[in-house]
Amino acid sequence: MTEHKKPKLLSGGNPQIPKGEGNGPVQDYIAAMPGWKRDVGERLDGLIDRAIPDVHKAVKWNQPFYGRRDEGWFLSFRCYTNYVQIAFFKGASLDPVPPKASKHDEVRYLDIREDDELDQDQLRSWFQQASRLPGEKM
């Protein structure tokens, strides 16, 4: 990402970041997250890194993805107007199941709003559980 040109923010303030593999594009995405959402993105990325030290990262469809190399993706997150949403691709298999249902049976979501306290222990548990499930090929 050049210093001269900031990424365009899409609907809900989601940064438009070019598709790319590795930590660099994910850090570009997080740096472009608007306002309080950037802190949430930094905290989520750090928690994921500590919970799954060999996590594989990429940006696809203007959101960071986390997975196991050659085994698929287990979660992503993105900005909406009033929250940052984590998508657990096999969330219905997590214990406890994340709170928000999806139109896809296995996918579950967690919405993080500006004043929410992050339950780091619960998030770490979900990240570790999700990383052990078969990943999604995308």
PDB file of C-alpha atoms in Angstrom:
ATOM      1  CA  MET A   1       0.000   0.000   0.000  1.00  0.00           C
ATOM      2  CA  THR A   2       1.445   3.352  -0.943  1.00  0.00           C
ATOM      3  CA  GLU A   3       1.580   6.106   1.616  1.00  0.00           C
ATOM      4  CA  HIS A   4       0.084   8.564  -0.871  1.00  0.00           C
ATOM      5  CA  LYS A   5      -3.113   6.720  -1.649  1.00  0.00           C
ATOM      6  CA  LYS A   6      -5.428   5.418   1.048  1.00  0.00           C
ATOM      7  CA  PRO A   7      -7.653   2.461   0.185  1.00  0.00           C
ATOM      8  CA  LYS A   8     -11.225   3.202  -0.761  1.00  0.00           C
ATOM      9  CA  LEU A   9     -13.754   2.336   1.937  1.00  0.00           C
ATOM     10  CA  LEU A  10     -16.653   0.263   0.663  1.00  0.00           C
ATOM     11  CA  SER A  11     -20.133   0.141   2.194  1.00  0.00           C
ATOM     12  CA  GLY A  12     -20.027  -0.007   5.985  1.00  0.00           C
ATOM     13  CA  GLY A  13     -16.437   1.266   5.984  1.00  0.00           C
ATOM     14  CA  ASN A  14     -14.934  -2.008   4.773  1.00  0.00           C
ATOM     15  CA  PRO A  15     -11.501  -1.317   3.208  1.00  0.00           C
ATOM     16  CA  GLN A  16     -10.994  -2.229  -0.454  1.00  0.00           C
ATOM     17  CA  ILE A  17      -7.672  -4.087  -0.406  1.00  0.00           C
ATOM     18  CA  PRO A  18      -6.206  -6.006  -3.369  1.00  0.00           C
ATOM     19  CA  LYS A  19      -6.326  -9.780  -3.110  1.00  0.00           C
ATOM     20  CA  GLY A  20      -3.069 -11.216  -1.796  1.00  0.00           C
ATOM     21  CA  GLU A  21      -1.465 -14.031   0.193  1.00  0.00           C
ATOM     22  CA  GLY A  22       0.464 -13.586   3.432  1.00  0.00           C
ATOM     23  CA  ASN A  23       0.613 -11.205   6.354  1.00  0.00           C
ATOM     24  CA  GLY A  24       1.336  -8.051   4.293  1.00  0.00           C
ATOM     25  CA  PRO A  25      -2.105  -7.691   2.674  1.00  0.00           C
ATOM     26  CA  VAL A  26      -3.787  -8.478   6.017  1.00  0.00           C
ATOM     27  CA  GLN A  27      -1.777  -5.730   7.729  1.00  0.00           C
ATOM     28  CA  ASP A  28      -2.720  -3.343   4.877  1.00  0.00           C
ATOM     29  CA  TYR A  29      -6.390  -4.203   5.479  1.00  0.00           C
ATOM     30  CA  ILE A  30      -6.110  -3.653   9.234  1.00  0.00           C
ATOM     31  CA  ALA A  31      -4.255  -0.337   8.752  1.00  0.00           C
ATOM     32  CA  ALA A  32      -7.116   0.847   6.522  1.00  0.00           C
ATOM     33  CA  MET A  33      -9.894  -0.122   8.967  1.00  0.00           C
ATOM     34  CA  PRO A  34     -11.647   3.117  10.000  1.00  0.00           C
ATOM     35  CA  GLY A  35     -11.624   4.525  13.533  1.00  0.00           C
ATOM     36  CA  TRP A  36     -12.187   2.173  16.477  1.00  0.00           C
ATOM     37  CA  LYS A  37     -12.473  -0.799  14.114  1.00  0.00           C
ATOM     38  CA  ARG A  38      -8.704  -0.690  13.470  1.00  0.00           C
ATOM     39  CA  ASP A  39      -8.027  -1.445  17.159  1.00  0.00           C
ATOM     40  CA  VAL A  40     -10.437  -4.394  16.968  1.00  0.00           C
ATOM     41  CA  GLY A  41      -8.670  -5.663  13.831  1.00  0.00           C
ATOM     42  CA  GLU A  42      -5.246  -5.354  15.457  1.00  0.00           C
ATOM     43  CA  ARG A  43      -6.434  -7.175  18.575  1.00  0.00           C
ATOM     44  CA  LEU A  44      -8.112  -9.975  16.588  1.00  0.00           C
ATOM     45  CA  ASP A  45      -5.050 -10.461  14.382  1.00  0.00           C
ATOM     46  CA  GLY A  46      -2.771 -10.582  17.427  1.00  0.00           C
ATOM     47  CA  LEU A  47      -5.028 -13.067  19.232  1.00  0.00           C
ATOM     48  CA  ILE A  48      -5.145 -15.290  16.150  1.00  0.00           C
ATOM     49  CA  ASP A  49      -1.342 -15.124  15.758  1.00  0.00           C
ATOM     50  CA  ARG A  50      -0.828 -16.135  19.397  1.00  0.00           C
ATOM     51  CA  ALA A  51      -3.496 -18.873  19.315  1.00  0.00           C
ATOM     52  CA  ILE A  52      -2.314 -20.422  16.017  1.00  0.00           C
ATOM     53  CA  PRO A  53       1.384 -19.557  15.539  1.00  0.00           C
ATOM     54  CA  ASP A  54       1.591 -21.113  12.038  1.00  0.00           C
ATOM     55  CA  VAL A  55      -1.641 -19.505  10.767  1.00  0.00           C
ATOM     56  CA  HIS A  56      -1.776 -18.748   7.032  1.00  0.00           C
ATOM     57  CA  LYS A  57      -3.244 -15.355   6.062  1.00  0.00           C
ATOM     58  CA  ALA A  58      -4.635 -13.780   2.932  1.00  0.00           C
ATOM     59  CA  VAL A  59      -6.973 -11.021   1.780  1.00  0.00           C
ATOM     60  CA  LYS A  60      -9.810 -12.185  -0.453  1.00  0.00           C
ATOM     61  CA  TRP A  61     -13.021 -10.348  -1.297  1.00  0.00           C
ATOM     62  CA  ASN A  62     -11.843  -7.334   0.728  1.00  0.00           C
ATOM     63  CA  GLN A  63     -11.488  -9.176   4.013  1.00  0.00           C
ATOM     64  CA  PRO A  64      -8.698 -10.978   5.860  1.00  0.00           C
ATOM     65  CA  PHE A  65      -8.841 -14.775   5.872  1.00  0.00           C
ATOM     66  CA  TYR A  66      -7.078 -17.100   8.297  1.00  0.00           C
ATOM     67  CA  GLY A  67      -6.402 -20.776   7.721  1.00  0.00           C
ATOM     68  CA  ARG A  68      -3.939 -23.616   7.510  1.00  0.00           C
ATOM     69  CA  ARG A  69      -1.703 -23.674   4.442  1.00  0.00           C
ATOM     70  CA  ASP A  70      -3.123 -26.139   1.876  1.00  0.00           C
ATOM     71  CA  GLU A  71      -5.938 -27.105   4.299  1.00  0.00           C
ATOM     72  CA  GLY A  72      -8.393 -24.261   3.750  1.00  0.00           C
ATOM     73  CA  TRP A  73      -9.719 -21.276   5.688  1.00  0.00           C
ATOM     74  CA  PHE A  74     -11.406 -21.338   9.089  1.00  0.00           C
ATOM     75  CA  LEU A  75     -12.363 -17.683   9.658  1.00  0.00           C
ATOM     76  CA  SER A  76     -12.444 -14.175   8.276  1.00  0.00           C
ATOM     77  CA  PHE A  77     -13.573 -10.768   9.487  1.00  0.00           C
ATOM     78  CA  ARG A  78     -14.838  -7.574   7.901  1.00  0.00           C
ATOM     79  CA  CYS A  79     -16.131  -4.105   8.743  1.00  0.00           C
ATOM     80  CA  TYR A  80     -19.790  -3.165   8.779  1.00  0.00           C
ATOM     81  CA  THR A  81     -21.190   0.255   9.675  1.00  0.00           C
ATOM     82  CA  ASN A  82     -21.644  -0.438  13.405  1.00  0.00           C
ATOM     83  CA  TYR A  83     -19.532  -3.535  14.044  1.00  0.00           C
ATOM     84  CA  VAL A  84     -16.695  -5.806  12.983  1.00  0.00           C
ATOM     85  CA  GLN A  85     -17.984  -9.275  12.129  1.00  0.00           C
ATOM     86  CA  ILE A  86     -15.998 -12.471  12.572  1.00  0.00           C
ATOM     87  CA  ALA A  87     -17.188 -15.343  10.356  1.00  0.00           C
ATOM     88  CA  PHE A  88     -16.386 -18.839  11.615  1.00  0.00           C
ATOM     89  CA  PHE A  89     -16.817 -21.057   8.557  1.00  0.00           C
ATOM     90  CA  LYS A  90     -17.479 -24.199  10.668  1.00  0.00           C
ATOM     91  CA  GLY A  91     -18.899 -22.228  13.590  1.00  0.00           C
ATOM     92  CA  ALA A  92     -21.792 -24.624  14.216  1.00  0.00           C
ATOM     93  CA  SER A  93     -19.147 -27.160  15.355  1.00  0.00           C
ATOM     94  CA  LEU A  94     -17.605 -24.829  17.965  1.00  0.00           C
ATOM     95  CA  ASP A  95     -18.331 -25.099  21.702  1.00  0.00           C
ATOM     96  CA  PRO A  96     -20.092 -22.934  22.647  1.00  0.00           C
ATOM     97  CA  VAL A  97     -21.542 -22.061  19.255  1.00  0.00           C
ATOM     98  CA  PRO A  98     -20.943 -18.371  18.328  1.00  0.00           C
ATOM     99  CA  PRO A  99     -24.139 -16.371  18.782  1.00  0.00           C
ATOM    100  CA  LYS A 100     -25.199 -15.255  15.295  1.00  0.00           C
ATOM    101  CA  ALA A 101     -26.613 -17.693  12.752  1.00  0.00           C
ATOM    102  CA  SER A 102     -26.056 -17.550   8.995  1.00  0.00           C
ATOM    103  CA  LYS A 103     -28.046 -18.613   5.955  1.00  0.00           C
ATOM    104  CA  HIS A 104     -25.306 -21.260   5.610  1.00  0.00           C
ATOM    105  CA  ASP A 105     -25.864 -24.037   8.160  1.00  0.00           C
ATOM    106  CA  GLU A 106     -22.241 -24.382   9.316  1.00  0.00           C
ATOM    107  CA  VAL A 107     -21.298 -20.674   9.395  1.00  0.00           C
ATOM    108  CA  ARG A 108     -21.684 -18.668  12.601  1.00  0.00           C
ATOM    109  CA  TYR A 109     -20.816 -15.043  13.320  1.00  0.00           C
ATOM    110  CA  LEU A 110     -19.688 -12.846  16.169  1.00  0.00           C
ATOM    111  CA  ASP A 111     -20.379  -9.116  15.858  1.00  0.00           C
ATOM    112  CA  ILE A 112     -18.064  -6.829  17.826  1.00  0.00           C
ATOM    113  CA  ARG A 113     -19.395  -3.326  18.481  1.00  0.00           C
ATOM    114  CA  GLU A 114     -17.416  -0.280  19.571  1.00  0.00           C
ATOM    115  CA  ASP A 115     -18.048  -0.599  23.315  1.00  0.00           C
ATOM    116  CA  ASP A 116     -17.948  -4.402  23.533  1.00  0.00           C
ATOM    117  CA  GLU A 117     -15.386  -6.033  25.794  1.00  0.00           C
ATOM    118  CA  LEU A 118     -13.479  -8.740  23.933  1.00  0.00           C
ATOM    119  CA  ASP A 119     -13.632 -12.051  25.770  1.00  0.00           C
ATOM    120  CA  GLN A 120     -10.080 -13.013  24.829  1.00  0.00           C
ATOM    121  CA  ASP A 121     -10.271 -16.457  26.449  1.00  0.00           C
ATOM    122  CA  GLN A 122     -13.446 -17.317  24.511  1.00  0.00           C
ATOM    123  CA  LEU A 123     -12.033 -15.939  21.268  1.00  0.00           C
ATOM    124  CA  ARG A 124      -8.773 -17.878  21.715  1.00  0.00           C
ATOM    125  CA  SER A 125     -10.765 -21.071  22.345  1.00  0.00           C
ATOM    126  CA  TRP A 126     -12.890 -20.506  19.227  1.00  0.00           C
ATOM    127  CA  PHE A 127      -9.822 -19.698  17.103  1.00  0.00           C
ATOM    128  CA  GLN A 128      -8.029 -22.849  18.264  1.00  0.00           C
ATOM    129  CA  GLN A 129     -11.123 -25.040  17.834  1.00  0.00           C
ATOM    130  CA  ALA A 130     -11.802 -23.596  14.371  1.00  0.00           C
ATOM    131  CA  SER A 131      -8.188 -24.154  13.293  1.00  0.00           C
ATOM    132  CA  ARG A 132      -8.521 -27.899  14.041  1.00  0.00           C
ATOM    133  CA  LEU A 133     -11.634 -28.359  11.875  1.00  0.00           C
ATOM    134  CA  PRO A 134     -11.498 -29.027   8.128  1.00  0.00           C
ATOM    135  CA  GLY A 135     -10.993 -25.688   6.375  1.00  0.00           C
ATOM    136  CA  GLU A 136     -13.021 -24.185   3.568  1.00  0.00           C
ATOM    137  CA  LYS A 137     -11.406 -24.105   0.116  1.00  0.00           C
ATOM    138  CA  MET A 138     -12.014 -20.693  -1.432  1.00  0.00           C
TER     139      MET A 138
END
